[in-house]
Amino acid sequence: MSQRIIPNIWCTGTAEETGEFYARAFSSAGFSASSEVESRYPTEGLLDFQKPLAGKPLTVAVQIENTQLILVNAGPEFSPNPSISFMLNFDPLMFDGDESLARERLTGLARELGVGGTDLMPLGEYPFSALYVWVQDRYGVSWQLMLTNPEGDPRPFVIPALMFDGPSQDRAAEAADYYVSVFASTPGGTEIGNRSPYGQPTGKASAEALAFGEFRIGEQWFMAADNGSGQDHGFTSGVSLQVNCDDQAEIDRLWEALSAVPQAEQCGWLVDQFGVSWQVVPTNMGELMEREGAFEHLLAMKKIVIVDI
């Protein structure tokens, strides 16, 4: 799978430990998984609040089957919450049609991820799935593990799931439509997938709000749903979406289309009109950061200007 958009998870000084935890949890449950330190903080030129991280990992790349996640090592400013979780689809077809094996792998992974964490929705049968659990792990990251119907449309194992509430309550369909339009030029195109409204008021969600929705950007699928629990979580930079861009023109276009909160603009990070955090960066960011003084130059930027790094 070609992955242009990479979810980033904010870690409070624990990125390397967190990556090792995920690699171990998924590997123990029989999935291909790995973790590797991708970059480190420089030893000089840091801001005061970054100095305790001098020389320590900055980003850790986690590979789960065909999906990459990046763990960002930083301070306590942000933390993940259930507004962006990761749906794990256990399709029996992944296991040669063996539903009992799919159930076994789902239960095993839920147990591994749940060590030191909590179940937001306990393991069991629900109207939308014969076996499902929503786990918030020890690092605050949320995982939804679901046994899927093999007769449905095929979907990737890992799908980022956006839940709209608070100021963005009932805007899931609007957001999905907007993202599909913004990224329409992505190789492979974009599309809106299945949608299911609640059908009746549920929590703070209206009858027309999405209980389930999905959209595709290139080869990647995303979920978008409105929160029907009655609770508000709100999007934060605890989980952001990194977009890799081939050139400055693409960075400029996406920045203009997505950035809606000027005070949130920093080092390539932005917040869109729905509250979702994005990082719009050059594809060769790692190479660029090897330039002398690159880290200090980046700290002074809002939108990334490649020639100035």
Short mmCIF file of C-alpha atoms in Angstrom, two decimals:
data_model
loop_
_atom_site.label_atom_id
_atom_site.label_comp_id
_atom_site.label_asym_id
_atom_site.label_seq_id
_atom_site.Cartn_x
_atom_site.Cartn_y
_atom_site.Cartn_z
CA MET A 1 0.00 0.00 0.00
CA SER A 2 1.28 3.45 -0.91
CA GLN A 3 0.94 5.57 2.24
CA ARG A 4 0.98 9.31 1.71
CA ILE A 5 -0.71 10.24 5.00
CA ILE A 6 0.99 8.95 8.13
CA PRO A 7 -0.70 9.24 11.54
CA ASN A 8 1.62 10.76 14.17
CA ILE A 9 1.13 9.98 17.85
CA TRP A 10 2.40 12.42 20.48
CA CYS A 11 4.41 10.75 23.25
CA THR A 12 5.56 12.37 26.49
CA GLY A 13 9.19 11.25 26.37
CA THR A 14 8.18 7.62 25.84
CA ALA A 15 8.30 7.22 22.03
CA GLU A 16 10.95 4.49 21.96
CA GLU A 17 9.29 2.54 24.78
CA THR A 18 5.85 2.95 23.15
CA GLY A 19 7.14 1.74 19.79
CA GLU A 20 8.68 -1.35 21.37
CA PHE A 21 5.37 -2.03 23.15
CA TYR A 22 3.40 -1.94 19.89
CA ALA A 23 5.94 -4.06 18.01
CA ARG A 24 5.83 -6.65 20.78
CA ALA A 25 2.02 -6.59 21.15
CA PHE A 26 1.26 -7.03 17.45
CA SER A 27 4.05 -9.57 16.91
CA SER A 28 2.84 -11.62 19.87
CA ALA A 29 -0.63 -11.71 18.29
CA GLY A 30 0.80 -13.04 15.02
CA PHE A 31 1.09 -9.84 12.95
CA SER A 32 4.06 -8.33 11.17
CA ALA A 33 5.25 -5.37 13.27
CA SER A 34 8.45 -3.46 13.96
CA SER A 35 9.71 -0.29 15.64
CA GLU A 36 12.76 1.80 14.76
CA VAL A 37 14.17 5.14 15.92
CA GLU A 38 13.91 7.32 12.82
CA SER A 39 15.49 10.60 14.03
CA ARG A 40 16.98 12.15 17.13
CA TYR A 41 16.98 15.59 18.69
CA PRO A 42 20.20 17.52 18.10
CA THR A 43 22.42 18.15 21.10
CA GLU A 44 22.41 21.93 20.64
CA GLY A 45 20.18 24.67 19.24
CA LEU A 46 17.16 23.47 21.21
CA LEU A 47 14.58 25.66 22.90
CA ASP A 48 14.68 25.62 26.70
CA PHE A 49 11.75 23.23 27.06
CA GLN A 50 13.38 20.81 24.58
CA LYS A 51 16.81 20.67 26.23
CA PRO A 52 15.95 17.63 28.42
CA LEU A 53 15.42 15.72 25.15
CA ALA A 54 18.84 16.56 23.67
CA GLY A 55 20.20 13.54 21.79
CA LYS A 56 17.10 11.45 22.55
CA PRO A 57 14.75 10.00 19.90
CA LEU A 58 12.62 12.59 18.13
CA THR A 59 10.57 10.26 15.94
CA VAL A 60 10.08 6.50 16.07
CA ALA A 61 8.61 4.67 13.06
CA VAL A 62 6.22 1.82 13.84
CA GLN A 63 5.23 -0.57 11.05
CA ILE A 64 2.07 -2.67 11.54
CA GLU A 65 1.51 -4.94 8.55
CA ASN A 66 1.37 -2.44 5.64
CA THR A 67 0.68 0.67 7.75
CA GLN A 68 3.21 3.06 9.23
CA LEU A 69 2.67 5.16 12.34
CA ILE A 70 5.14 7.75 13.64
CA LEU A 71 5.62 8.36 17.35
CA VAL A 72 6.74 11.91 18.17
CA ASN A 73 8.81 12.32 21.33
CA ALA A 74 7.99 15.59 23.08
CA GLY A 75 6.76 17.11 26.33
CA PRO A 76 3.41 16.96 28.15
CA GLU A 77 1.71 19.61 25.99
CA PHE A 78 -0.62 17.14 24.23
CA SER A 79 -1.82 13.58 24.60
CA PRO A 80 -3.90 11.20 22.48
CA ASN A 81 -7.59 10.73 23.18
CA PRO A 82 -10.44 8.72 21.59
CA SER A 83 -11.22 11.44 19.02
CA ILE A 84 -8.76 9.71 16.69
CA SER A 85 -8.44 5.98 17.16
CA PHE A 86 -7.25 3.10 15.01
CA MET A 87 -9.74 0.58 13.68
CA LEU A 88 -8.28 -2.92 13.30
CA ASN A 89 -10.32 -5.02 10.89
CA PHE A 90 -10.23 -8.75 11.56
CA ASP A 91 -11.63 -10.10 8.32
CA PRO A 92 -11.78 -13.91 8.35
CA LEU A 93 -10.45 -13.80 4.77
CA MET A 94 -7.12 -12.62 6.28
CA PHE A 95 -7.01 -16.05 7.93
CA ASP A 96 -8.07 -18.18 4.95
CA GLY A 97 -11.70 -17.84 5.92
CA ASP A 98 -11.16 -19.24 9.42
CA GLU A 99 -13.45 -17.13 11.63
CA SER A 100 -12.37 -18.93 14.80
CA LEU A 101 -8.75 -17.98 14.11
CA ALA A 102 -9.80 -14.37 13.42
CA ARG A 103 -11.59 -14.32 16.79
CA GLU A 104 -8.56 -15.83 18.51
CA ARG A 105 -6.19 -13.24 17.02
CA LEU A 106 -8.57 -10.38 17.88
CA THR A 107 -8.92 -11.53 21.48
CA GLY A 108 -5.18 -12.06 21.82
CA LEU A 109 -4.27 -8.63 20.49
CA ALA A 110 -6.92 -6.95 22.65
CA ARG A 111 -5.34 -8.62 25.65
CA GLU A 112 -1.83 -7.46 24.67
CA LEU A 113 -2.88 -3.86 23.97
CA GLY A 114 -4.97 -3.74 27.12
CA VAL A 115 -2.09 -4.43 29.53
CA GLY A 116 -2.05 -1.38 31.78
CA GLY A 117 -4.89 0.22 29.79
CA THR A 118 -8.68 0.26 29.91
CA ASP A 119 -11.59 -1.01 27.82
CA LEU A 120 -13.75 1.87 26.59
CA MET A 121 -16.19 -0.73 25.21
CA PRO A 122 -15.73 -4.28 26.56
CA LEU A 123 -15.09 -7.31 24.37
CA GLY A 124 -18.37 -8.76 23.18
CA GLU A 125 -21.03 -8.93 20.50
CA TYR A 126 -22.59 -5.68 19.27
CA PRO A 127 -25.27 -4.85 16.66
CA PHE A 128 -22.56 -3.82 14.18
CA SER A 129 -20.12 -6.71 14.83
CA ALA A 130 -20.16 -10.26 16.16
CA LEU A 131 -17.00 -9.48 18.15
CA TYR A 132 -15.68 -6.03 19.02
CA VAL A 133 -13.70 -4.20 21.69
CA TRP A 134 -12.46 -0.61 22.09
CA VAL A 135 -9.19 -0.48 24.05
CA GLN A 136 -7.37 2.59 25.32
CA ASP A 137 -3.80 1.44 25.93
CA ARG A 138 -1.40 2.49 28.68
CA TYR A 139 -0.15 5.39 26.53
CA GLY A 140 -3.64 6.79 25.91
CA VAL A 141 -3.94 5.57 22.31
CA SER A 142 -7.30 4.06 21.32
CA TRP A 143 -7.73 0.90 19.26
CA GLN A 144 -11.01 -0.52 17.96
CA LEU A 145 -10.74 -4.23 17.17
CA MET A 146 -13.62 -5.57 15.10
CA LEU A 147 -14.51 -8.88 13.50
CA THR A 148 -15.73 -7.87 10.04
CA ASN A 149 -18.08 -9.54 7.59
CA PRO A 150 -16.05 -11.27 4.85
CA GLU A 151 -18.88 -10.54 2.40
CA GLY A 152 -18.35 -6.79 2.77
CA ASP A 153 -16.02 -4.58 0.76
CA PRO A 154 -12.35 -5.38 1.51
CA ARG A 155 -10.59 -2.86 3.74
CA PRO A 156 -7.05 -2.53 5.17
CA PHE A 157 -6.20 -4.02 8.54
CA VAL A 158 -5.45 -0.58 10.09
CA ILE A 159 -7.76 2.39 9.45
CA PRO A 160 -7.50 5.78 11.25
CA ALA A 161 -10.92 6.62 12.70
CA LEU A 162 -11.96 10.25 13.27
CA MET A 163 -14.79 10.91 15.74
CA PHE A 164 -16.44 14.32 15.56
CA ASP A 165 -17.87 15.91 18.72
CA GLY A 166 -17.72 19.17 20.67
CA PRO A 167 -17.54 22.11 18.23
CA SER A 168 -17.43 19.64 15.32
CA GLN A 169 -20.37 17.49 16.41
CA ASP A 170 -22.40 16.24 13.40
CA ARG A 171 -19.78 17.48 10.91
CA ALA A 172 -18.31 14.07 10.00
CA ALA A 173 -19.95 13.92 6.56
CA GLU A 174 -18.98 17.53 5.83
CA ALA A 175 -15.37 16.85 6.84
CA ALA A 176 -15.11 13.68 4.76
CA ASP A 177 -16.50 15.50 1.72
CA TYR A 178 -13.99 18.31 2.24
CA TYR A 179 -10.98 16.03 2.61
CA VAL A 180 -11.96 14.10 -0.51
CA SER A 181 -12.10 17.37 -2.45
CA VAL A 182 -8.80 18.72 -1.04
CA PHE A 183 -6.88 15.53 -1.89
CA ALA A 184 -8.65 14.78 -5.18
CA SER A 185 -5.37 15.05 -7.14
CA THR A 186 -3.74 12.26 -5.09
CA PRO A 187 -2.64 9.34 -7.31
CA GLY A 188 -5.47 6.83 -7.25
CA GLY A 189 -8.02 9.56 -6.59
CA THR A 190 -10.43 9.83 -3.68
CA GLU A 191 -13.92 8.59 -2.89
CA ILE A 192 -16.66 8.49 -0.30
CA GLY A 193 -17.38 4.98 0.92
CA ASN A 194 -20.21 3.55 2.98
CA ARG A 195 -22.28 5.78 5.24
CA SER A 196 -24.82 4.92 7.93
CA PRO A 197 -26.75 7.62 9.85
CA TYR A 198 -27.90 7.07 13.42
CA GLY A 199 -31.53 7.23 12.31
CA GLN A 200 -32.60 8.75 15.61
CA PRO A 201 -31.04 11.24 18.05
CA THR A 202 -28.26 9.47 19.96
CA GLY A 203 -26.33 11.26 22.69
CA LYS A 204 -25.50 14.65 21.17
CA ALA A 205 -25.73 13.29 17.61
CA SER A 206 -28.78 14.06 15.47
CA ALA A 207 -30.72 11.43 13.57
CA GLU A 208 -28.94 12.45 10.35
CA ALA A 209 -25.44 12.35 11.88
CA LEU A 210 -23.09 9.56 10.87
CA ALA A 211 -22.89 6.51 13.10
CA PHE A 212 -20.39 5.22 10.54
CA GLY A 213 -18.77 6.75 7.50
CA GLU A 214 -15.63 6.20 5.47
CA PHE A 215 -13.59 7.88 2.78
CA ARG A 216 -10.52 7.04 0.70
CA ILE A 217 -7.48 9.14 -0.19
CA GLY A 218 -5.29 7.32 -2.70
CA GLU A 219 -4.94 3.77 -1.37
CA GLN A 220 -5.72 4.75 2.22
CA TRP A 221 -9.09 4.44 3.93
CA PHE A 222 -10.26 6.58 6.85
CA MET A 223 -13.34 6.43 9.05
CA ALA A 224 -15.41 9.47 9.97
CA ALA A 225 -18.26 9.28 12.48
CA ASP A 226 -20.16 11.59 14.82
CA ASN A 227 -19.94 10.84 18.53
CA GLY A 228 -23.18 9.37 19.83
CA SER A 229 -21.94 8.68 23.36
CA GLY A 230 -22.96 12.07 24.73
CA GLN A 231 -19.36 12.78 25.79
CA ASP A 232 -16.97 15.27 24.19
CA HIS A 233 -13.32 14.50 23.55
CA GLY A 234 -12.30 17.04 20.91
CA PHE A 235 -9.44 16.74 18.46
CA THR A 236 -5.96 17.62 19.72
CA SER A 237 -2.40 17.36 18.44
CA GLY A 238 -2.18 14.11 20.42
CA VAL A 239 -2.78 12.42 17.09
CA SER A 240 -2.03 14.35 13.91
CA LEU A 241 -2.01 13.43 10.22
CA GLN A 242 1.29 13.92 8.39
CA VAL A 243 1.03 14.59 4.66
CA ASN A 244 4.17 14.03 2.59
CA CYS A 245 4.45 16.51 -0.29
CA ASP A 246 6.65 16.27 -3.38
CA ASP A 247 7.37 19.99 -3.73
CA GLN A 248 6.78 23.49 -2.37
CA ALA A 249 3.77 24.06 -4.63
CA GLU A 250 1.99 21.10 -3.05
CA ILE A 251 2.86 22.29 0.46
CA ASP A 252 1.50 25.76 -0.38
CA ARG A 253 -1.76 24.38 -1.82
CA LEU A 254 -2.53 22.05 1.08
CA TRP A 255 -1.56 24.66 3.67
CA GLU A 256 -3.96 27.14 2.11
CA ALA A 257 -6.75 24.56 1.94
CA LEU A 258 -6.36 23.09 5.42
CA SER A 259 -5.04 25.70 7.86
CA ALA A 260 -7.89 27.44 9.71
CA VAL A 261 -6.32 28.36 13.08
CA PRO A 262 -3.40 30.80 12.58
CA GLN A 263 -2.22 30.56 16.19
CA ALA A 264 -1.77 26.80 15.80
CA GLU A 265 0.65 27.11 12.88
CA GLN A 266 4.11 25.93 13.91
CA CYS A 267 6.92 23.94 12.26
CA GLY A 268 4.66 22.57 9.52
CA TRP A 269 1.79 21.80 11.94
CA LEU A 270 -1.69 23.24 11.40
CA VAL A 271 -5.26 22.79 12.62
CA ASP A 272 -8.12 22.61 10.14
CA GLN A 273 -11.67 23.98 10.36
CA PHE A 274 -12.87 20.80 12.11
CA GLY A 275 -10.11 20.82 14.74
CA VAL A 276 -8.00 18.04 13.22
CA SER A 277 -4.20 18.56 13.38
CA TRP A 278 -2.09 18.03 10.26
CA GLN A 279 1.61 18.18 9.46
CA VAL A 280 2.33 19.27 5.89
CA VAL A 281 5.94 18.33 5.19
CA PRO A 282 8.30 17.58 2.29
CA THR A 283 8.64 13.91 1.35
CA ASN A 284 12.41 14.19 1.85
CA MET A 285 12.14 15.80 5.28
CA GLY A 286 14.71 13.42 6.79
CA GLU A 287 17.27 14.40 4.19
CA LEU A 288 16.56 18.11 4.62
CA MET A 289 17.00 17.89 8.38
CA GLU A 290 20.59 16.75 7.88
CA ARG A 291 21.48 20.26 6.66
CA GLU A 292 23.50 22.38 9.05
CA GLY A 293 21.20 24.46 11.28
CA ALA A 294 18.08 22.74 9.89
CA PHE A 295 16.48 22.20 13.31
CA GLU A 296 16.83 25.85 14.31
CA HIS A 297 15.51 26.98 10.92
CA LEU A 298 12.48 24.70 11.26
CA LEU A 299 11.66 26.05 14.73
CA ALA A 300 11.33 29.54 13.25
CA MET A 301 8.84 28.45 10.59
CA LYS A 302 5.08 28.13 10.45
CA LYS A 303 4.50 26.75 6.97
CA ILE A 304 7.61 24.88 5.83
CA VAL A 305 9.59 26.64 3.13
CA ILE A 306 11.96 24.06 1.72
CA VAL A 307 14.68 26.41 0.49
CA ASP A 308 14.91 28.01 3.95
CA ILE A 309 15.57 24.81 5.89
#
